[in-house]
Amino acid sequence: MDISNACPDLRRLLDEITTSPCDQHLVRIGQLGIVHQHGINLVLAIDTPPTPPDKYTCFMHAFDLVDSHAVIEIARTFKETYPSSAFVAYLIDRYLSEISHEDTQNGDIVIYSCAAGIAHAGKFIGGKVISKWGTGLLWEHALAEVPSKYGDDVRFFHAPHRPLAEQAFVAYAKQREGAEVVDLVLGP
């Protein structure tokens, strides 16, 4: 689904806001409502993981991997192996089933891509998307109410059950880092 013509001014302003310090996001998005009508609302995070902030990604949230011991240990140990866009590409190639926007149900995954590739993901809930923006907060928003840097191409996928997503991440890590090393990190 192409969202390039949906609220481009709002999306550019969201780019600016999400590059500002995280503690300013809530106020600035509130102020944004004066200039641009939007339905963006803060979602209270109950899933903040004990991982470094740069590794707590929108993908970690979207695939319910926030409190996964295996994911956290792997992300802490390996600099480049964490729930990233490369992991989501791995999931799409091997595990996810794409669906139409019309067939999307609560809990399904929404993936945003730009020219460089996969950039963002969220969960489809109640006709809206809940997603984590950068190292910032969780937001509930309409499909196109995202920073433009996340891209204009939106795809929809059935959400894998959490154990499958976790197993897929471990398999992805083993492919990248080597099975023996990952097994050592995870222990018995």
JSON list of C-alpha atoms in Angstrom, two decimals, residues 63-65 71 87 91 160-170:
[
{"chain": "A", "resi": 63, "resn": "PHE", "atom": "CA", "xyz": [7.06, -9.07, 17.34]},
{"chain": "A", "resi": 64, "resn": "ASP", "atom": "CA", "xyz": [6.57, -9.30, 21.14]},
{"chain": "A", "resi": 65, "resn": "LEU", "atom": "CA", "xyz": [10.25, -9.94, 21.82]},
{"chain": "A", "resi": 71, "resn": "VAL", "atom": "CA", "xyz": [16.69, -12.05, 22.43]},
{"chain": "A", "resi": 87, "resn": "PHE", "atom": "CA", "xyz": [15.90, -9.70, 11.04]},
{"chain": "A", "resi": 91, "resn": "LEU", "atom": "CA", "xyz": [11.26, -13.29, 8.91]},
{"chain": "A", "resi": 160, "resn": "PRO", "atom": "CA", "xyz": [3.68, -15.04, 14.25]},
{"chain": "A", "resi": 161, "resn": "HIS", "atom": "CA", "xyz": [3.08, -16.47, 17.70]},
{"chain": "A", "resi": 162, "resn": "ARG", "atom": "CA", "xyz": [5.68, -15.21, 20.13]},
{"chain": "A", "resi": 163, "resn": "PRO", "atom": "CA", "xyz": [7.50, -18.56, 20.53]},
{"chain": "A", "resi": 164, "resn": "LEU", "atom": "CA", "xyz": [7.91, -18.75, 16.74]},
{"chain": "A", "resi": 165, "resn": "ALA", "atom": "CA", "xyz": [9.24, -15.19, 16.55]},
{"chain": "A", "resi": 166, "resn": "GLU", "atom": "CA", "xyz": [11.69, -15.98, 19.36]},
{"chain": "A", "resi": 167, "resn": "GLN", "atom": "CA", "xyz": [12.82, -19.24, 17.71]},
{"chain": "A", "resi": 168, "resn": "ALA", "atom": "CA", "xyz": [13.21, -17.40, 14.41]},
{"chain": "A", "resi": 169, "resn": "PHE", "atom": "CA", "xyz": [15.39, -14.78, 16.07]},
{"chain": "A", "resi": 170, "resn": "VAL", "atom": "CA", "xyz": [17.63, -17.43, 17.63]}
]
